[in-house]
Coordinates of C-alpha atoms in Angstrom, one line a residue:
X9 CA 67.6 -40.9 155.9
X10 CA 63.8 -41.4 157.0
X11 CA 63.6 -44.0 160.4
X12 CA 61.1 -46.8 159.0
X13 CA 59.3 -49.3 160.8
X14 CA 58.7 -52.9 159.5
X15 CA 55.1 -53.7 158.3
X16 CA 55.0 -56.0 161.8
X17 CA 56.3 -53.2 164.1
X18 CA 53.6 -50.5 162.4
X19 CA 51.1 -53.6 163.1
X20 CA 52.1 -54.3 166.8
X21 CA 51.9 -50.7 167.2
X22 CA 48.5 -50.4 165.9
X23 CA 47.1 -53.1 167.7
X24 CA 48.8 -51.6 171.6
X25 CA 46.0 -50.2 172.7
X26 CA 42.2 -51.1 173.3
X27 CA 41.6 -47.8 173.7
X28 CA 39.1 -47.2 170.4
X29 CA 40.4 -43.4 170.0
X30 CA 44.3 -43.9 170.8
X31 CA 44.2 -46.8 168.2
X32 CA 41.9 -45.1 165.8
X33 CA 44.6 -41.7 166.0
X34 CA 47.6 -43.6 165.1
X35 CA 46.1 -46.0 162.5
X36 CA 44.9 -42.6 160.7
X37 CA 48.6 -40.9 160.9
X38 CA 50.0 -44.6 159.5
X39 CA 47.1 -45.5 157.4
X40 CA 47.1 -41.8 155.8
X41 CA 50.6 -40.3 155.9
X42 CA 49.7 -37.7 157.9
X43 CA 51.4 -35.3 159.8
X44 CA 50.8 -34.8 163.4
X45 CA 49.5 -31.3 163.0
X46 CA 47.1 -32.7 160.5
X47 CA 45.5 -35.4 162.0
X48 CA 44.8 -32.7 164.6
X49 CA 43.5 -30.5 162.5
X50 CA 40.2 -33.2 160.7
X51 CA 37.5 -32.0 161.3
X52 CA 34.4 -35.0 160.9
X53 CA 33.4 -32.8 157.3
X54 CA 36.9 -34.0 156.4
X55 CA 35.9 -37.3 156.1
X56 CA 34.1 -38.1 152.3
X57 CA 33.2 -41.3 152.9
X58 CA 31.4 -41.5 149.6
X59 CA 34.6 -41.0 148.2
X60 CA 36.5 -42.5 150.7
X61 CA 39.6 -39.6 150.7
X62 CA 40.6 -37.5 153.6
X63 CA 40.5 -34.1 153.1
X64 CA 43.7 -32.2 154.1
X65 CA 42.8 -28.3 154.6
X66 CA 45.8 -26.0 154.8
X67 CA 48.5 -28.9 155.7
X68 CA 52.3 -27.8 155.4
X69 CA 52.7 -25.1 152.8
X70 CA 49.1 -23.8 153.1
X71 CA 48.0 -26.6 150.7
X72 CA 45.1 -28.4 150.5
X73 CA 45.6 -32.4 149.6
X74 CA 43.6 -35.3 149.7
X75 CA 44.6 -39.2 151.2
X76 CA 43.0 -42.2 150.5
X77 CA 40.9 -43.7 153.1
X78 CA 40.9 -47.7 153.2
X79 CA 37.6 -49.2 153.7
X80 CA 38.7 -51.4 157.0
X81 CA 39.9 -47.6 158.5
X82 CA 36.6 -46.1 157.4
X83 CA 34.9 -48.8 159.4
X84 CA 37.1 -47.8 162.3
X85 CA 35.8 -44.0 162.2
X86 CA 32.4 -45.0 161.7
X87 CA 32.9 -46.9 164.6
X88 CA 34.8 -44.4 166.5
X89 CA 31.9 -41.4 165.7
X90 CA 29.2 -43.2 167.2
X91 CA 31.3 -43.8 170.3
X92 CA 32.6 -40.5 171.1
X93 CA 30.6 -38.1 169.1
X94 CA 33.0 -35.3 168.3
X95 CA 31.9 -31.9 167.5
X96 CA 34.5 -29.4 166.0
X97 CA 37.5 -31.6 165.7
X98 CA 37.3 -35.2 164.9
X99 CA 40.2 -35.9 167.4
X100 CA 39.1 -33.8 170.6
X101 CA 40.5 -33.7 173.9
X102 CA 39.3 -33.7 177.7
X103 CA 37.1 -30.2 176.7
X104 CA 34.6 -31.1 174.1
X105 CA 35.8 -28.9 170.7
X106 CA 39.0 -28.5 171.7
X107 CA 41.7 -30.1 169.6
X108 CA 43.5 -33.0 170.8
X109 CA 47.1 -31.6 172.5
X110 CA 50.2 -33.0 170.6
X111 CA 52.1 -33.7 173.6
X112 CA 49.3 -36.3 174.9
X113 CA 49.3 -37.7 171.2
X114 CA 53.3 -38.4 171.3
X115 CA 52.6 -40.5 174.8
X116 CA 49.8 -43.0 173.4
X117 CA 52.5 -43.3 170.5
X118 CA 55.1 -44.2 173.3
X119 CA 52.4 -46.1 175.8
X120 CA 52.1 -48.4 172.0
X121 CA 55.9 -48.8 171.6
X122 CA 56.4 -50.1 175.6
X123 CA 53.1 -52.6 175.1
X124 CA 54.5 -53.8 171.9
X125 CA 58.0 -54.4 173.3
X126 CA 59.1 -52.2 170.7
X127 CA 62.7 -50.0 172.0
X128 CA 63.6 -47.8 169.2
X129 CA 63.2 -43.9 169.6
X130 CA 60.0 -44.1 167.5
X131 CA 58.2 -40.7 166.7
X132 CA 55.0 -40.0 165.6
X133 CA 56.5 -38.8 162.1
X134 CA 58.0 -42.4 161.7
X135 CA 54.5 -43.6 161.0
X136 CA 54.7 -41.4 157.8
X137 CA 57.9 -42.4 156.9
X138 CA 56.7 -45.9 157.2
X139 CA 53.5 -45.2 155.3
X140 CA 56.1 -43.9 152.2
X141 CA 58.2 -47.1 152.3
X142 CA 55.8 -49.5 152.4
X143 CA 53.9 -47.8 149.8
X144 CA 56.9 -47.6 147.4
X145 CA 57.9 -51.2 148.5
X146 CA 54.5 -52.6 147.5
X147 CA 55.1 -51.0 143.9
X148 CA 53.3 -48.0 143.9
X149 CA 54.8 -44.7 141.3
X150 CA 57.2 -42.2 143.5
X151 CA 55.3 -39.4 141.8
X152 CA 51.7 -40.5 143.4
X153 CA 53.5 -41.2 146.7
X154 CA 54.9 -37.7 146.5
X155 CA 51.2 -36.3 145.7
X156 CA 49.9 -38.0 148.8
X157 CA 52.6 -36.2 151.3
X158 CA 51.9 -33.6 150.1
X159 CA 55.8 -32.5 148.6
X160 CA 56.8 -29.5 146.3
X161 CA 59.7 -31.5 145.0
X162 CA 60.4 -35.4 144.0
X163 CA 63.7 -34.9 145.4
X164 CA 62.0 -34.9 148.9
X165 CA 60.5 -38.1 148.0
X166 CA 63.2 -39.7 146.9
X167 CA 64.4 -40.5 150.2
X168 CA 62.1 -43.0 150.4
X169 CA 63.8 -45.2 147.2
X170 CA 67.3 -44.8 149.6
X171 CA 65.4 -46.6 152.9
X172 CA 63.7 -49.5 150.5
X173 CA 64.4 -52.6 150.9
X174 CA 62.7 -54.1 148.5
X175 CA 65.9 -53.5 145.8
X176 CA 68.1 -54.6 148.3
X177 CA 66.7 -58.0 149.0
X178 CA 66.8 -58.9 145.4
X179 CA 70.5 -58.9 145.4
X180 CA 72.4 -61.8 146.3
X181 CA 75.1 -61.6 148.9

């Protein structure tokens, strides 16, 4: 079974770090559904703002696929492209057009989980897992959820109805 968060924990996590580009990475991943690799991967034309989707170019499977982009997180890029400016990736690291390393993702992920007192083995792909959950818990079809991932089957998605607890709670003990 997928690890999920609780919408708090995803929120406490979010709001760690004052660091604009830390927060603005792992709000994307949670915000998204992404994958590590692909939040990576955005490049600034990845962002249609107009349409306000995500672009995912040649995510798992060689597939292209597109998220939705909330307005508050839009904000948040805006924000975050004026500040830092990126040129080839919209995540880059200490070299200018060089994409951000994973390695220094997974430690702001685990400098957010020590500020936000937070002592489960959380990984980055928990934020996804999360993102699933909370989407199916708030009432949304398992067949769009499994478009945004980006899965070849529903049975992949279907994990996500076993971690739910929205069922669960309705039952009285």
């Amino acid at each position: 079974l997928p690890n999920v968060l609780s919408k708090e924990e995803v929120k406490a996590i979010l709001e760690a770090h004052s660091n604009l580009k830390h927060k603005m990475m792992l709000s994307l991943i949670y915000s998204c559904g992404l994958r590590c690799g692909e939040l990576l991967a955005l490049q600034p034309v990845h962002i249609d703002s107009k349409r306000n989707i995500v672009l995912l170019k040649n995510a798992k499977g060689k597939k292209d696929r597109i998220a939705p982009l909330s307005l508050k997180i839009l904000s948040m890029l805006r924000n975050y492209y004026l500040t830092y400016k990126p040129k080839i990736y919209l995540f880059e690291g200490q070299e200018q057009g060089k994409q951000y390393d994973a390695r220094s993702l997974q430690i702001v992920l685990k400098q957010a989980l020590v500020k936000a007192n937070i002592y489960k083995p959380v990984t980055l792909h928990w934020l996804r897992h999360s993102y699933a959950t909370h989407l199916l818990e708030s009432g949304t079809d398992l067949r769009y959820i499994q478009e945004l991932l980006g899965h070849n089957s529903s049975k992949t998605t279907e994990i996500y109805t076993h971690v739910s607890t929205k069922s669960i709670q309705q039952i009285k003990s």
